[in-house]
Amino acid sequence: MHPAFQGLITIALGVGGCVAYFYFANQALDRVLFPARGPNAGRNINRANMIRPWVFLFPALFVLCLYLAYPVVETLRLSLTDRDAGDAFVGLANYQQMASEPKFWEAIRNNILWLIVVPAASTALGLLAAQLTDRIAWGNIAKSLIFMPMAISFVGAAVIWRLIYDVRPDEADQIGLLNAIVTALGGDAQAWLTIPFWNNFFLMIVLIWIQTGFAMVILSAALRGIPEETIEAAIVDGAGPLRIFFSIKVPQIYPTIIVVWTTITLLVLKIFDIVFAMTNGQWETQVLANYMYDKLFRANDWGVGSAAAMVIMVLVTPILIWNVRQVRREMR
Amino acid sequence: MANLKLTDVEKTYGGTVTVLSDINLEIETGELIVFVGPSGCGKSTLLRMVAGLEKITGGTLEIDGVRVNDVPPSERGIAMVFQSYALYPHMTVYDNMAFALKIAGASRAEIDEKVRAAAEKLQLTNFLDRLPKALSGGQRQRVAIGRSIVRDPKVYLFDEPLSNLDAALRVATRIEIAQLKEQMPDSTMIYVTHDQVEAMTLASRIVVLAGGGIAQVGSPLELYERPNSTFVAQFIGSPAMNLLAGRIVGTGKVTTLELPEGGGTITSHYPSKPEDKGAEVKVGIRPEDMVEAGDDRFAYRGEVEITEALGEVTLLYFRKSAPGHDPVIGKLPGIHKGLRGQEVKLTAAPEKVHVFRDGVSLLHRDAGVFVPGVQPH
Ligand SMILES: Nc1ncnc2c1ncn2[C@@H]1O[C@H](COP(=O)(O)OP(=O)(O)O)[C@@H](O)[C@H]1O
Ligand SMILES: [Mg+2]
């Protein structure tokens, strides 16, 4: 059978199955379990309505448990055992080993760098772009251009930027955009991605380039939500454009800024693709997720790999909780 | 502490849509001027042009004799109270009021003194630490007013400041604004509303705006007693003035009229010229000026369709003479039972009878009256 045909059948079965599940589960609830007739009709309707949300939520909850909760527990178990020794419990030995590896501390340091730079830079640039494109005639075109990188996958973006940072031997023509500019200005071509410490920032630029569009779109909507009259009142009060921006506008969209900031922070903690595709953690650019991948799938060291995964999870969770709280507060 | 002069002021959007034109108006120091008019007539636009929030596309605006068309809002010496209060939601009441002073570079002590004085005046002292969202509508409105007061502006601008308040609070706040004006006799205020009760009670002079221009300027009672056009006549007063078709039969110091619509005759204190004889006019009588008449000297005779007994007065709605016409309304003092379905004869004293020819009052016909091409209600 043609693969496309198989795909279609799968889709039909999947969608049909979902519809069928909801339809028949609902029918069973209303007709068989708690029929809305007989002496207890009223009580039955109430009970059916109490159970219905759970029936409808069941597939989602089930899948969530299978693919989210179970892996967490299993990863925790793996991080505390040694696979090669027949799954023997080894306590914190994996964590100890991880802590003794310089590559791990390099990854921690780099993740902290990413954490400080990328969310701040993306949010600030996004806010700037949102404010500047708001009132100009071709603002929407500018916005589309800034937003476009959002549509590119991280790996795709990494490939694009590897070409920008590309370096050729001195005698050849430089095809990398950055080196082309540098040599045109009379400088020497650099192997940008191999310059320790600074190469981290060259990687971060890729993510900032992508996430600025996201920040801009969300913050632009927030800026538009600010009541025009508060801005006019500030104008009458004598505030200049900068003061209006920082004293009137930014405080009013502060909750949104936090949401954007934390959302990007979550993304940064899990950053993998860009590093993987551009340097693979060489030249001191390792990050936690790539370190975990290295251990798990290259070194086949399940214990340390799982320990790294647990570290990432522990770091992400508090920010995630804060983020969800902020989003909820803003919806109120 | 300032006078304003508007000369041929005009507002055009995008070079094509003219919202206001030929606005000529002088406002004296210490006046409380009310702009009133139907919704969408450009009241806010005119106020915002005075404030500097809207560009003046034609004519000149002078404050204290200085042309300020191109002066930014903060340097015009104005303060504005917005319809939606426009409080800064992230600042406390204190900071809301202090914001303008901080920008102006006032010292901490000076800011504190002015803010506390304003809060005292507006009974906001206990709320200085609160955020606007923790205040009631009336309190928010007072903060908005306080924010203006601390700046000690030459001109106060109010854009429908009471329209977001409920009815009872509106009356209370209206009185507070009137008292505030009394405490600051030298400050000039411009107040925009579409509510004629606010206009009548607050204004030293009312500017009736409609159809892109000024229909009439005058004290509240002047507008009530001597409206220059049928538009103003029907806009001021509630229920609106009755306009009955009439024909001039006697001219001179007073005018005698026949009313085909009501079947009677009436005399008006408006003088008329001999050549007016036979002219078709509109005879205006306010519902509250109608009195019951005897068989011989009535002006209007009609069948009462509906009565509304309000206790102090009884409103009589007469059967319409033609579909689409407004019904004639009479407002008789006291309680009148059993008039429904009856034929009732009414008249009015000569000094209460207004005469309009081609929409313009006979008293004002040499003054170049602007008759707005829109309905008052
Ligand atoms: N930006 C604009 N472009 C075109 N017309 C406008 C614009 N702003 C306001 N108007 C028009 O100006 C008129 C006056 O508006 P406004 O001053 O707000 O009326 P109001 O008397 O109710 O305060 C309205 O008819 C409105 O449609
Ligand atoms: Mg308005």
PDB file of N, CA, C and O in Angstrom, chain B residues 91-95 97 119 122-132 134-136 139-140 142-143:
ATOM      1  N   MET B  91      -0.130  53.189  39.542  1.00  0.00           N
ATOM      2  CA  MET B  91       0.346  54.152  40.536  1.00  0.00           C
ATOM      3  C   MET B  91      -0.710  54.356  41.613  1.00  0.00           C
ATOM      4  O   MET B  91      -1.900  54.319  41.333  1.00  0.00           O
ATOM      5  N   THR B  92      -0.242  54.624  42.817  1.00  0.00           N
ATOM      6  CA  THR B  92      -1.183  54.923  43.890  1.00  0.00           C
ATOM      7  C   THR B  92      -1.833  56.269  43.614  1.00  0.00           C
ATOM      8  O   THR B  92      -1.407  57.030  42.735  1.00  0.00           O
ATOM      9  N   VAL B  93      -2.882  56.535  44.389  1.00  0.00           N
ATOM     10  CA  VAL B  93      -3.573  57.813  44.259  1.00  0.00           C
ATOM     11  C   VAL B  93      -2.563  58.958  44.406  1.00  0.00           C
ATOM     12  O   VAL B  93      -2.556  59.912  43.619  1.00  0.00           O
ATOM     13  N   TYR B  94      -1.691  58.807  45.402  1.00  0.00           N
ATOM     14  CA  TYR B  94      -0.682  59.854  45.639  1.00  0.00           C
ATOM     15  C   TYR B  94       0.177  60.055  44.394  1.00  0.00           C
ATOM     16  O   TYR B  94       0.350  61.176  43.913  1.00  0.00           O
ATOM     17  N   ASP B  95       0.691  58.950  43.848  1.00  0.00           N
ATOM     18  CA  ASP B  95       1.592  59.059  42.698  1.00  0.00           C
ATOM     19  C   ASP B  95       0.869  59.560  41.460  1.00  0.00           C
ATOM     20  O   ASP B  95       1.446  60.263  40.626  1.00  0.00           O
ATOM     21  N   MET B  97      -1.439  61.744  41.453  1.00  0.00           N
ATOM     22  CA  MET B  97      -1.539  63.200  41.560  1.00  0.00           C
ATOM     23  C   MET B  97      -0.168  63.856  41.474  1.00  0.00           C
ATOM     24  O   MET B  97      -0.042  64.992  41.032  1.00  0.00           O
ATOM     25  N   ALA B 119      -5.861  66.480  48.064  1.00  0.00           N
ATOM     26  CA  ALA B 119      -6.557  65.327  48.636  1.00  0.00           C
ATOM     27  C   ALA B 119      -7.535  65.781  49.716  1.00  0.00           C
ATOM     28  O   ALA B 119      -8.651  65.269  49.830  1.00  0.00           O
ATOM     29  N   LEU B 122     -10.645  67.193  48.221  1.00  0.00           N
ATOM     30  CA  LEU B 122     -11.499  66.210  47.549  1.00  0.00           C
ATOM     31  C   LEU B 122     -11.807  65.005  48.437  1.00  0.00           C
ATOM     32  O   LEU B 122     -12.287  63.988  47.956  1.00  0.00           O
ATOM     33  N   GLN B 123     -11.525  65.110  49.731  1.00  0.00           N
ATOM     34  CA  GLN B 123     -11.758  64.006  50.671  1.00  0.00           C
ATOM     35  C   GLN B 123     -11.104  62.709  50.210  1.00  0.00           C
ATOM     36  O   GLN B 123     -11.712  61.654  50.194  1.00  0.00           O
ATOM     37  N   LEU B 124      -9.856  62.820  49.804  1.00  0.00           N
ATOM     38  CA  LEU B 124      -9.149  61.625  49.350  1.00  0.00           C
ATOM     39  C   LEU B 124      -7.999  61.259  50.286  1.00  0.00           C
ATOM     40  O   LEU B 124      -7.244  60.332  50.010  1.00  0.00           O
ATOM     41  N   THR B 125      -7.870  61.990  51.383  1.00  0.00           N
ATOM     42  CA  THR B 125      -6.695  61.805  52.247  1.00  0.00           C
ATOM     43  C   THR B 125      -6.514  60.358  52.688  1.00  0.00           C
ATOM     44  O   THR B 125      -5.400  59.861  52.769  1.00  0.00           O
ATOM     45  N   ASN B 126      -7.642  59.680  52.943  1.00  0.00           N
ATOM     46  CA  ASN B 126      -7.520  58.307  53.441  1.00  0.00           C
ATOM     47  C   ASN B 126      -7.201  57.296  52.353  1.00  0.00           C
ATOM     48  O   ASN B 126      -6.983  56.128  52.638  1.00  0.00           O
ATOM     49  N   PHE B 127      -7.198  57.745  51.125  1.00  0.00           N
ATOM     50  CA  PHE B 127      -7.023  56.786  50.029  1.00  0.00           C
ATOM     51  C   PHE B 127      -5.706  56.973  49.291  1.00  0.00           C
ATOM     52  O   PHE B 127      -5.490  56.367  48.256  1.00  0.00           O
ATOM     53  N   LEU B 128      -4.829  57.823  49.838  1.00  0.00           N
ATOM     54  CA  LEU B 128      -3.631  58.190  49.073  1.00  0.00           C
ATOM     55  C   LEU B 128      -2.751  56.993  48.717  1.00  0.00           C
ATOM     56  O   LEU B 128      -2.046  57.013  47.722  1.00  0.00           O
ATOM     57  N   ASP B 129      -2.795  55.939  49.535  1.00  0.00           N
ATOM     58  CA  ASP B 129      -1.916  54.794  49.288  1.00  0.00           C
ATOM     59  C   ASP B 129      -2.560  53.739  48.405  1.00  0.00           C
ATOM     60  O   ASP B 129      -1.954  52.723  48.104  1.00  0.00           O
ATOM     61  N   ARG B 130      -3.802  53.971  48.024  1.00  0.00           N
ATOM     62  CA  ARG B 130      -4.491  52.921  47.278  1.00  0.00           C
ATOM     63  C   ARG B 130      -4.201  53.007  45.795  1.00  0.00           C
ATOM     64  O   ARG B 130      -3.916  54.061  45.249  1.00  0.00           O
ATOM     65  N   LEU B 131      -4.366  51.845  45.139  1.00  0.00           N
ATOM     66  CA  LEU B 131      -4.311  51.835  43.685  1.00  0.00           C
ATOM     67  C   LEU B 131      -5.704  52.185  43.161  1.00  0.00           C
ATOM     68  O   LEU B 131      -6.708  51.925  43.826  1.00  0.00           O
ATOM     69  N   PRO B 132      -5.787  52.743  41.966  1.00  0.00           N
ATOM     70  CA  PRO B 132      -7.093  53.135  41.431  1.00  0.00           C
ATOM     71  C   PRO B 132      -8.117  52.005  41.434  1.00  0.00           C
ATOM     72  O   PRO B 132      -9.297  52.241  41.646  1.00  0.00           O
ATOM     73  N   ALA B 134      -8.758  49.917  43.531  1.00  0.00           N
ATOM     74  CA  ALA B 134      -9.389  49.721  44.833  1.00  0.00           C
ATOM     75  C   ALA B 134     -10.277  50.906  45.214  1.00  0.00           C
ATOM     76  O   ALA B 134     -10.598  51.084  46.385  1.00  0.00           O
ATOM     77  N   LEU B 135     -10.661  51.712  44.237  1.00  0.00           N
ATOM     78  CA  LEU B 135     -11.519  52.868  44.520  1.00  0.00           C
ATOM     79  C   LEU B 135     -12.857  52.718  43.812  1.00  0.00           C
ATOM     80  O   LEU B 135     -12.954  52.030  42.799  1.00  0.00           O
ATOM     81  N   SER B 136     -13.865  53.392  44.351  1.00  0.00           N
ATOM     82  CA  SER B 136     -15.159  53.406  43.662  1.00  0.00           C
ATOM     83  C   SER B 136     -15.099  54.402  42.510  1.00  0.00           C
ATOM     84  O   SER B 136     -14.179  55.208  42.417  1.00  0.00           O
ATOM     85  N   GLN B 139     -14.807  57.984  43.596  1.00  0.00           N
ATOM     86  CA  GLN B 139     -13.479  58.318  44.126  1.00  0.00           C
ATOM     87  C   GLN B 139     -12.465  58.456  42.995  1.00  0.00           C
ATOM     88  O   GLN B 139     -11.632  59.354  42.996  1.00  0.00           O
ATOM     89  N   ARG B 140     -12.556  57.562  42.021  1.00  0.00           N
ATOM     90  CA  ARG B 140     -11.641  57.651  40.879  1.00  0.00           C
ATOM     91  C   ARG B 140     -11.798  58.999  40.183  1.00  0.00           C
ATOM     92  O   ARG B 140     -10.831  59.635  39.787  1.00  0.00           O
ATOM     93  N   ARG B 142     -12.754  61.699  41.488  1.00  0.00           N
ATOM     94  CA  ARG B 142     -12.164  62.759  42.307  1.00  0.00           C
ATOM     95  C   ARG B 142     -10.643  62.760  42.177  1.00  0.00           C
ATOM     96  O   ARG B 142     -10.020  63.819  42.179  1.00  0.00           O
ATOM     97  N   VAL B 143     -10.053  61.566  42.062  1.00  0.00           N
ATOM     98  CA  VAL B 143      -8.598  61.517  41.864  1.00  0.00           C
ATOM     99  C   VAL B 143      -8.246  62.203  40.544  1.00  0.00           C
ATOM    100  O   VAL B 143      -7.284  62.977  40.464  1.00  0.00           O
TER     101      VAL B 143
END
